[in-house]
mmCIF file of C-alpha atoms in Angstrom:
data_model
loop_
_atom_site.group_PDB
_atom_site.id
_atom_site.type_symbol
_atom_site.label_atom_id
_atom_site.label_comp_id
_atom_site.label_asym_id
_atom_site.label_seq_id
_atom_site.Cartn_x
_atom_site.Cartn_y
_atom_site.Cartn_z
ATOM 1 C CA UNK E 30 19.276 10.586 -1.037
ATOM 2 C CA UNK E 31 16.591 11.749 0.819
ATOM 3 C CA UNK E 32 15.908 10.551 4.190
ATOM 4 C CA UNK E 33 12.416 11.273 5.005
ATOM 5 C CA UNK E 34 10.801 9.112 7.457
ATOM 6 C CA UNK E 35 9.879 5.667 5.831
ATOM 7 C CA UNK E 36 6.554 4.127 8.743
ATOM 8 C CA UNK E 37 6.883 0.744 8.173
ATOM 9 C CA UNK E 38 3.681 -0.432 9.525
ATOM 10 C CA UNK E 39 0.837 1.696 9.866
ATOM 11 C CA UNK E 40 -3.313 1.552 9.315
ATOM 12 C CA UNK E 41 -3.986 4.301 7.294
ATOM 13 C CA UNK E 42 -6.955 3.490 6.199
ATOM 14 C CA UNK E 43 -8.354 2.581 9.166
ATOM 15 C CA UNK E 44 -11.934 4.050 10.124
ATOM 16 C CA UNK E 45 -10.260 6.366 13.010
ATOM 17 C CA UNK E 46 -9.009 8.147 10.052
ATOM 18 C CA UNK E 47 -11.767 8.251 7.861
ATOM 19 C CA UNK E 48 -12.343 12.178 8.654
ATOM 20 C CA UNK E 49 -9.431 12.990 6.728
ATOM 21 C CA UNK E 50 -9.916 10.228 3.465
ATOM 22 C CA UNK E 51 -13.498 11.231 2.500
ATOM 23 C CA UNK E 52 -14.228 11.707 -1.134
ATOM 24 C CA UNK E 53 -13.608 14.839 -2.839
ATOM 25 C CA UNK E 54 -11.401 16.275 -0.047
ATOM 26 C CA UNK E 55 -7.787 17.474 -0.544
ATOM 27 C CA UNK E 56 -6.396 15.088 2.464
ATOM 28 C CA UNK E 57 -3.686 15.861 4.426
ATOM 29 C CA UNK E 58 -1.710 12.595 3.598
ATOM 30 C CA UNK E 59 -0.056 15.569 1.020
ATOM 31 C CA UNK E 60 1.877 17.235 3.732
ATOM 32 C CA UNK E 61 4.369 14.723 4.268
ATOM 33 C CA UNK E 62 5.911 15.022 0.650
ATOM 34 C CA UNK E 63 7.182 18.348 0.323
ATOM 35 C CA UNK E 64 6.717 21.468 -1.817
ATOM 36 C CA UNK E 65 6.464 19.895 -4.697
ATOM 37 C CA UNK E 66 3.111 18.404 -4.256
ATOM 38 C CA UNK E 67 1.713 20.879 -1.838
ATOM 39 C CA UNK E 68 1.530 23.170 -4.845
ATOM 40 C CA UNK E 69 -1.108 20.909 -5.882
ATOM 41 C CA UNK E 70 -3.288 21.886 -3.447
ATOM 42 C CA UNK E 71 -4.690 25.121 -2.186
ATOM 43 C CA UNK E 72 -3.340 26.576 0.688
ATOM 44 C CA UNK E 73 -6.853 27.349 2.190
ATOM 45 C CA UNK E 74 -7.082 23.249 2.279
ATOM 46 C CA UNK E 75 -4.268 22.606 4.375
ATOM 47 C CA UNK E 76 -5.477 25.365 6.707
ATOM 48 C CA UNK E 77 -8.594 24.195 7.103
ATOM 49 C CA UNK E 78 -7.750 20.752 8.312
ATOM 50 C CA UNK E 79 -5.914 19.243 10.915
ATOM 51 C CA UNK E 80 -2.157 17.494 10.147
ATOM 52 C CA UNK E 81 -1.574 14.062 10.437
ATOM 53 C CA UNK E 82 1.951 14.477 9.956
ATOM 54 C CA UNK E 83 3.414 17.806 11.719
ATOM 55 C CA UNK E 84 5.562 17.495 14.675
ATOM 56 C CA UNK E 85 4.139 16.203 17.334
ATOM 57 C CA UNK E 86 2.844 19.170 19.608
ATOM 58 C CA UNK E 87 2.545 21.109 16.471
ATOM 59 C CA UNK E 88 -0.580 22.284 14.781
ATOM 60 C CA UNK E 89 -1.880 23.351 11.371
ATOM 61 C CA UNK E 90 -0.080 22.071 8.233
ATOM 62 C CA UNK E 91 2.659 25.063 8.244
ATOM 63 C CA UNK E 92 5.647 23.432 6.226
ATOM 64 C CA UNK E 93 8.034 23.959 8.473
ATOM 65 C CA UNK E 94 6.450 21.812 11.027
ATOM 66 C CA UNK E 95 6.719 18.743 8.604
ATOM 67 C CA UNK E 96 8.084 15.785 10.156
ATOM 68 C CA UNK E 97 9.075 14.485 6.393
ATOM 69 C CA UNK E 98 7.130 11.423 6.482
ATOM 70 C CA UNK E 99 8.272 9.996 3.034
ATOM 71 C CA UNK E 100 6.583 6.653 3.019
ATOM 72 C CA UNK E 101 3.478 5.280 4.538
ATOM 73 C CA UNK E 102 3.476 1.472 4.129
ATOM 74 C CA UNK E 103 -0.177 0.845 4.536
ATOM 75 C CA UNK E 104 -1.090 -2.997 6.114
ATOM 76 C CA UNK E 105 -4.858 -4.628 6.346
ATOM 77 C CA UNK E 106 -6.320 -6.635 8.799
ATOM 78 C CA UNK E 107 -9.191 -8.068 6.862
ATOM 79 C CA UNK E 108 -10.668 -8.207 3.169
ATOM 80 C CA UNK E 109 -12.757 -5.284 3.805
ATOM 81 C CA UNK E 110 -9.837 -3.313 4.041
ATOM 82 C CA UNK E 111 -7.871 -4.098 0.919
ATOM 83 C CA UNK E 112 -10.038 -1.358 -1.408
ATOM 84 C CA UNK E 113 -9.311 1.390 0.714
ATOM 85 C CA UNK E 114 -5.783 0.862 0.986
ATOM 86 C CA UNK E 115 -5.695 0.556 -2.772
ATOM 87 C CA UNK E 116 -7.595 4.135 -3.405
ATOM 88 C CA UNK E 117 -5.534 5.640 -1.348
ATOM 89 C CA UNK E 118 -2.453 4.534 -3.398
ATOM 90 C CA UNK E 119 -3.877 5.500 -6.896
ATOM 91 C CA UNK E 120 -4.877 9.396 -5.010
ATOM 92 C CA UNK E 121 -1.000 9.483 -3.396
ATOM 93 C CA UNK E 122 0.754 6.778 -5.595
ATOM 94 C CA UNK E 123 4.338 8.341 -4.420
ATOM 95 C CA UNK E 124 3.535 8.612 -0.379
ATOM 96 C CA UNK E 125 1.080 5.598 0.249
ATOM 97 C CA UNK E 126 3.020 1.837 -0.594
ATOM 98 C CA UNK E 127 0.017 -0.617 0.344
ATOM 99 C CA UNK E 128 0.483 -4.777 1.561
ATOM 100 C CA UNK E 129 -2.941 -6.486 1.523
ATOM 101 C CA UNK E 130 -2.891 -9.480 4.116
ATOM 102 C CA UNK E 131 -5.336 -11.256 6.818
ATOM 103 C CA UNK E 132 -4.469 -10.328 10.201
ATOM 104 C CA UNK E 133 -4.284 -13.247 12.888
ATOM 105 C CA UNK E 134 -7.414 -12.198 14.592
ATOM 106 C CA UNK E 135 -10.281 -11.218 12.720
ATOM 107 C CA UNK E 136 -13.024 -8.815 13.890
ATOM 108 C CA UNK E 137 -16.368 -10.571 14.041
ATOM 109 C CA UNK E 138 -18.328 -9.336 17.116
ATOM 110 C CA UNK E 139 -14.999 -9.117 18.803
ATOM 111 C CA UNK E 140 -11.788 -11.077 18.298
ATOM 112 C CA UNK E 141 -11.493 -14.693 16.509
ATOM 113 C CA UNK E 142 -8.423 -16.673 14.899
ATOM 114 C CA UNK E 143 -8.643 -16.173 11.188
ATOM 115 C CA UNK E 144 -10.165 -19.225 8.947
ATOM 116 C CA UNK E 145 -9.050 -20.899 6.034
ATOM 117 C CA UNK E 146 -12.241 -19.509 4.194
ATOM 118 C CA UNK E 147 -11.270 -16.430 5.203
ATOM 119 C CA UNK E 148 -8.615 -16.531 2.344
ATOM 120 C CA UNK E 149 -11.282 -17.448 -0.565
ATOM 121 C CA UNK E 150 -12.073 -14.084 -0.742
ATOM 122 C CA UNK E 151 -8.647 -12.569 -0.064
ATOM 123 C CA UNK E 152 -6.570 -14.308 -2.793
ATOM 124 C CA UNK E 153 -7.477 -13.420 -6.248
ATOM 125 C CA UNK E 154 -6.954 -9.978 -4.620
ATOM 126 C CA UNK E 155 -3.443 -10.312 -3.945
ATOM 127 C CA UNK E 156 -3.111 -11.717 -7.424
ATOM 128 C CA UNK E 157 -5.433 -9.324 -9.467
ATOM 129 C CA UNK E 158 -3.413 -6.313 -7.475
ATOM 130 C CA UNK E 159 -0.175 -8.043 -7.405
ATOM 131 C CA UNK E 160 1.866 -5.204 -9.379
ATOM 132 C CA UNK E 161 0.819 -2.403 -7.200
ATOM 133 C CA UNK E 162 1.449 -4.326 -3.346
ATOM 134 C CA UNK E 163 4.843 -3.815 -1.872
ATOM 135 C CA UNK E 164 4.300 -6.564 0.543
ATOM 136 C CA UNK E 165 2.231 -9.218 1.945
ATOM 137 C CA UNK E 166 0.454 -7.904 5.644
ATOM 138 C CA UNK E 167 -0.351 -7.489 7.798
ATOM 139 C CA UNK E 168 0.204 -11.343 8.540
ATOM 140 C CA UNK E 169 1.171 -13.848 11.466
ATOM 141 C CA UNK E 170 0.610 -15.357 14.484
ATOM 142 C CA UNK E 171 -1.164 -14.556 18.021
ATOM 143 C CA UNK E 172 -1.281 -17.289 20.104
ATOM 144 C CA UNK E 173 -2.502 -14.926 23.037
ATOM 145 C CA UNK E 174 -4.213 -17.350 25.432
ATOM 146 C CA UNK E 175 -7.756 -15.066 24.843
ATOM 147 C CA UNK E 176 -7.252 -14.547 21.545
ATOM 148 C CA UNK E 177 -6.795 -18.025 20.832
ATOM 149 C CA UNK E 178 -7.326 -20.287 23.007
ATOM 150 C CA UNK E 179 -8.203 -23.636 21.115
ATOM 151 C CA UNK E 180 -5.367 -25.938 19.223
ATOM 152 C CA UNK E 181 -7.865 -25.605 16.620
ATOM 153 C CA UNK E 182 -7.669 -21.904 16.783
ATOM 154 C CA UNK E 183 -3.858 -21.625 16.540
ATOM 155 C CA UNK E 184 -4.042 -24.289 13.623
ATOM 156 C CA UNK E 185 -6.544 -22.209 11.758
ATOM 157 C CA UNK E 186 -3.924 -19.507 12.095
ATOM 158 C CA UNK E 187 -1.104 -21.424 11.457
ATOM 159 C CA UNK E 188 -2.760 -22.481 7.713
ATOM 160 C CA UNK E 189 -3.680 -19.246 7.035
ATOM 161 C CA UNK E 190 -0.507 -17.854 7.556
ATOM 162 C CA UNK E 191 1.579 -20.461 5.510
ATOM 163 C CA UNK E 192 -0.490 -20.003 2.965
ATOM 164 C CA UNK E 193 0.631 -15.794 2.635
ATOM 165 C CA UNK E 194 3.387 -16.721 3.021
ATOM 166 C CA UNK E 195 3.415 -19.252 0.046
ATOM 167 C CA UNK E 196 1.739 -16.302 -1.859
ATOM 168 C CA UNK E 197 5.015 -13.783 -0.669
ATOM 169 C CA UNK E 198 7.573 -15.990 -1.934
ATOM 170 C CA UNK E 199 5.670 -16.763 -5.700
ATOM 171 C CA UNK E 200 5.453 -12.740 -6.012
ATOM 172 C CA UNK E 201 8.650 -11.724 -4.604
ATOM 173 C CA UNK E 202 7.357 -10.015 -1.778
ATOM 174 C CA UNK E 203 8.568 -9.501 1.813
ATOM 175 C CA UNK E 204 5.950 -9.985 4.505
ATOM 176 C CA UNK E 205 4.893 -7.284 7.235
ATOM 177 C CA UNK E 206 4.235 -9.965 10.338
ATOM 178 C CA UNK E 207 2.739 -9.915 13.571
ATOM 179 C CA UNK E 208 3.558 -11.668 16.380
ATOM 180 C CA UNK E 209 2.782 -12.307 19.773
ATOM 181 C CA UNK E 210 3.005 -15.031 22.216
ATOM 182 C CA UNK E 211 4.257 -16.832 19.108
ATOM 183 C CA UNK E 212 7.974 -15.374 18.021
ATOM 184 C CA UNK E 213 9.936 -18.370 17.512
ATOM 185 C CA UNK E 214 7.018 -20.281 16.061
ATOM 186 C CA UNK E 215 6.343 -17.391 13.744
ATOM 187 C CA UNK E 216 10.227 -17.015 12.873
ATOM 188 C CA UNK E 217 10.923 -20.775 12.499
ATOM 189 C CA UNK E 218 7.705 -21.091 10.450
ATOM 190 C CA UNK E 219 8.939 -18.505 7.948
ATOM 191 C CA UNK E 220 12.614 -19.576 7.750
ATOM 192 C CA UNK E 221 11.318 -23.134 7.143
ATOM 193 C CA UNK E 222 8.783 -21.741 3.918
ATOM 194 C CA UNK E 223 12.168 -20.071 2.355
ATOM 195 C CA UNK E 224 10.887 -16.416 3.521
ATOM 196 C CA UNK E 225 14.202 -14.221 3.414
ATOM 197 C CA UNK E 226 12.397 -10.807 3.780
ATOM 198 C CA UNK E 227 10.482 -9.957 6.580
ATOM 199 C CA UNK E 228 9.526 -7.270 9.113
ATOM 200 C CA UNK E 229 8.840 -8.093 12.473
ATOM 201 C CA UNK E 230 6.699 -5.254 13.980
ATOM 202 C CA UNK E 231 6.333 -4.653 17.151
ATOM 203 C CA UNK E 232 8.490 -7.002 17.914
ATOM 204 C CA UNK E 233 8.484 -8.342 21.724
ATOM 205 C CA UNK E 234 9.633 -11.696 22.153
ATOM 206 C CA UNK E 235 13.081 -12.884 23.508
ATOM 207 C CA UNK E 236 16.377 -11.480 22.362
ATOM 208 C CA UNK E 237 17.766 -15.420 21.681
ATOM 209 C CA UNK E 238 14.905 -15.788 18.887
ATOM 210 C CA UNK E 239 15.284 -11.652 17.409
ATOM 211 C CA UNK E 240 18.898 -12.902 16.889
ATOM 212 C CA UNK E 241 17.800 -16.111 15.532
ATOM 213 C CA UNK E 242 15.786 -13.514 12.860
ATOM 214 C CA UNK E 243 18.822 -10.974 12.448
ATOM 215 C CA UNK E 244 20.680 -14.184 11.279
ATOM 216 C CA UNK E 245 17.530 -15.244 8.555
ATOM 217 C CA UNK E 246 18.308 -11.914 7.674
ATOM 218 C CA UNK E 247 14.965 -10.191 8.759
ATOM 219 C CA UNK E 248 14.077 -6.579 10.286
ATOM 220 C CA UNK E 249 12.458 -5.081 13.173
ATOM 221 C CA UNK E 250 10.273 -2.229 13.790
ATOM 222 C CA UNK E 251 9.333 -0.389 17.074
ATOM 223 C CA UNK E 252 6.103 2.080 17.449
ATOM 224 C CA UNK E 253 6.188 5.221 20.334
ATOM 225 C CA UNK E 254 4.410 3.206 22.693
ATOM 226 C CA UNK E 255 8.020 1.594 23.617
ATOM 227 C CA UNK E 256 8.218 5.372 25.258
ATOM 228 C CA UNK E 257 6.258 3.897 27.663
ATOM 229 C CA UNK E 258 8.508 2.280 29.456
ATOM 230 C CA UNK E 259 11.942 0.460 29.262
ATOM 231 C CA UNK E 260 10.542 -3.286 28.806
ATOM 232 C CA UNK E 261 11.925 -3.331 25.058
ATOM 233 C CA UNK E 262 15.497 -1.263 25.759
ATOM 234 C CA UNK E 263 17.699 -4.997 25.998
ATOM 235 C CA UNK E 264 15.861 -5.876 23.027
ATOM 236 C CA UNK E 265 16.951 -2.554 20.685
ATOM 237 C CA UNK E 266 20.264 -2.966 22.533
ATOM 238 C CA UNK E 267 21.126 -6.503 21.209
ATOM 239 C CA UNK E 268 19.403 -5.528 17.134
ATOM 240 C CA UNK E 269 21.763 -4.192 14.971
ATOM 241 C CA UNK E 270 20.589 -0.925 13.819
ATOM 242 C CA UNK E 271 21.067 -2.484 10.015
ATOM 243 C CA UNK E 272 17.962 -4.700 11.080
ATOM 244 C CA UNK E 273 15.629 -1.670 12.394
ATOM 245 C CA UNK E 274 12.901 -0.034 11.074
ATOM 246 C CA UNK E 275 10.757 2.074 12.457
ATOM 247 C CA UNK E 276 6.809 2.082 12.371
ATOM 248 C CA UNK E 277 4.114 3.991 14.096
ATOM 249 C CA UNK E 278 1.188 1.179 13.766
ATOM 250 C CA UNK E 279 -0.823 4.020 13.610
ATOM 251 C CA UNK E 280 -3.814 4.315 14.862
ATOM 252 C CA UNK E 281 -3.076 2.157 17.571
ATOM 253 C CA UNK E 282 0.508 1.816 20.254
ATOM 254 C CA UNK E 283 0.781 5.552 20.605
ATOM 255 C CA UNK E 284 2.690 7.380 23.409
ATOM 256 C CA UNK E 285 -0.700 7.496 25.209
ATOM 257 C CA UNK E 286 -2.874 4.292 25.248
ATOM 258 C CA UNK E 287 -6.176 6.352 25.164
ATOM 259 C CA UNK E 288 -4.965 8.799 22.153
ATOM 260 C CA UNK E 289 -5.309 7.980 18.423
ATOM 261 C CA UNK E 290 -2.038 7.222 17.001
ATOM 262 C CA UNK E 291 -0.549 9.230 14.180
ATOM 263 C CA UNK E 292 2.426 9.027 11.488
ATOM 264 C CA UNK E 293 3.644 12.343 12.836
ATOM 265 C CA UNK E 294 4.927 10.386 16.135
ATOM 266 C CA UNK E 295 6.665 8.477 13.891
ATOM 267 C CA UNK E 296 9.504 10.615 15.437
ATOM 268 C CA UNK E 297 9.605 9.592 18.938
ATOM 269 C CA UNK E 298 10.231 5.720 18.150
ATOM 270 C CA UNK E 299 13.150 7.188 15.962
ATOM 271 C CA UNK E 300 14.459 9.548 19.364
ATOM 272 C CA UNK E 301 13.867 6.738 21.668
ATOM 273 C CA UNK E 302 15.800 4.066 19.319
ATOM 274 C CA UNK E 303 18.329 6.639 19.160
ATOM 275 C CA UNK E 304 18.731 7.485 23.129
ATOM 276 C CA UNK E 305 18.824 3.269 23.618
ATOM 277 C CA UNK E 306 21.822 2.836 20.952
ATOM 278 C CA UNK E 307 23.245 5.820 21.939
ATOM 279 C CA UNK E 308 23.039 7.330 17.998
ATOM 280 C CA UNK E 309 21.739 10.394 17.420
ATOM 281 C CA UNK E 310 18.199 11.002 16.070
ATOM 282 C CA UNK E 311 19.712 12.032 12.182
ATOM 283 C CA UNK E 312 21.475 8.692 12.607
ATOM 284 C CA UNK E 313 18.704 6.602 13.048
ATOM 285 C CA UNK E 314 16.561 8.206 10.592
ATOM 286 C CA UNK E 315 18.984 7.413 7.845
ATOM 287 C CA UNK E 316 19.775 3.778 8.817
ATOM 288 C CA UNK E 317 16.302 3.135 9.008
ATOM 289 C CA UNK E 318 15.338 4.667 5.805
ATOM 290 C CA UNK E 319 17.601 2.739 4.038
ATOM 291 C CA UNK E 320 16.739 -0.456 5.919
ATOM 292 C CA UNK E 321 13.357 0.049 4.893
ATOM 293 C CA UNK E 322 13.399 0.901 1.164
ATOM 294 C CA UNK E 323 16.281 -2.124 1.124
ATOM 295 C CA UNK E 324 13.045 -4.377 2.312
ATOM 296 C CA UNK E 325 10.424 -3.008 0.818
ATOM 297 C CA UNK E 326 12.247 -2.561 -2.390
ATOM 298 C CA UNK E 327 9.060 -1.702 -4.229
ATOM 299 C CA UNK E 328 7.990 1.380 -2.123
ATOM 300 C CA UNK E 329 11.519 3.321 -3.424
ATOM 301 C CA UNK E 330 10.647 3.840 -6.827
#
């Protein structure tokens, strides 16, 4: 098998990439894969443009500075979002594996809780597109005090999210979830709905309620900002390794808060999980692989 880097959460079609994904380019997205579908490009293209996906330092597209980024599983925030994921899957059907879900917060001259309404538009998307998603998310909870801080806020949220997650289980699809200041609502929530498969990205709340998910049988994912500093190390100490993923959440939790996120740093999560669990890198990259394409079953075809 080959154990190329699977990023479990990432935005790549978010507008801080839109310099690579404009029409009629040959987009860099095709480094990650290999020989076999560089050859489908011109050389002079990957010269000519900067690498989302060589080693970190690195620059250029040379092959031998791949990171072997195998899978990008490509989340949405809001409706507006869903199209571009889906272009980018029918241009790179074999690298980009797309979920289509509402975020918590929604962007509407700055942060709000998601609405009900919110969904009319959304779900005869997930249905009319059903074949080609390999999950439902980016979905969850944020009960962040600014973010939300009515009940009726948090029970806007709370419908919204039920409701995806009513959506996951009809089309036998795991859910890509956010969290925060809401873990053991969020896990009880989707243990209580029947949910089985499920990644928890960015994961930060308590270790009692992560091993409250590694019993529902659910998976974690950690992006390079937990470089940063050592707040998360108990955390990847007490998940089994069989329950980790890793994820970039590009373009956002980078190494450096002020720097656009990229896959290519998909690598230091993977070298930090590995110092913390004292594995090696190799290790790390194959366990999580596997986890990944065991969740997102759809993405390993």
């Amino acid at each position: 098998m080959d154990y190329g880097f699977v990023d479990c959460h990432c935005h790549i079609s978010a507008l801080e990439f839109q310099q690579f994904l404009v029409p009629g380019s040959v987009c860099v997205l095709l480094v990650v894969t290999g020989p076999n579908v560089e050859r489908s490009a011109r050389s002079e293209d990957f010269r000519s443009q900067p690498s989302l996906f060589s080693s970190a330092g690195s620059s250029g597209c040379d092959p031998q500075n791949q990171v072997g980024v195998k899978t990008l599983v490509a989340v949405t925030e809001e409706v507006e979002e869903f199209s571009r994921v889906l272009r980018l899957q029918e241009r790179y059907p074999d690298l980009v594996a797309p979920c289509l879900g509402l975020h918590p917060l929604q962007a509407a001259g700055g942060q709000r809780s998601v609405r009900p309404q919110d969904l009319e538009e959304a779900l005869p998307l997930f249905y009319s597109h059903r074949e080609r998603l390999v999950a439902i998310g980016e979905i969850g909870l944020d009960f962040t005090p600014w973010c939300a801080p009515t009940q009726q806020d948090r029970d806007d949220q709370m419908k919204v999210f039920i409701r995806q997650l009513d959506v996951a289980m009809e089309m036998d699809l795991p859910v890509n979830v956010h969290s925060r200041s809401a873990a053991k609502v969020t896990i009880d929530t989707m243990r209580r709905r029947g949910i089985s498969r499920a990644l928890l990205h960015n994961f930060s709340g308590k270790p009692a309620a992560a091993m409250e998910a590694v019993e529902a049988g659910f998976f974690f994912s950690f992006p390079p900002a937990v470089c940063r500093n050592q707040q998360r190390d108990r955390l990847i100490q007490r998940i089994p390794l069989d329950h980790i993923c890793l994820e970039t959440d590009a373009p956002a939790l980078g190494l450096h808060r002020n720097e656009r996120n990229e896959p290519a740093n998909i690598t230091l999560s993977c070298s930090y999980i590995a110092k913390v669990k004292g594995q090696t890198p190799e290790t790390v990259r194959e366990v999580t692989t596997q986890n990944a394409y065991r969740l997102f079953s759809r993405a390993s075809r």
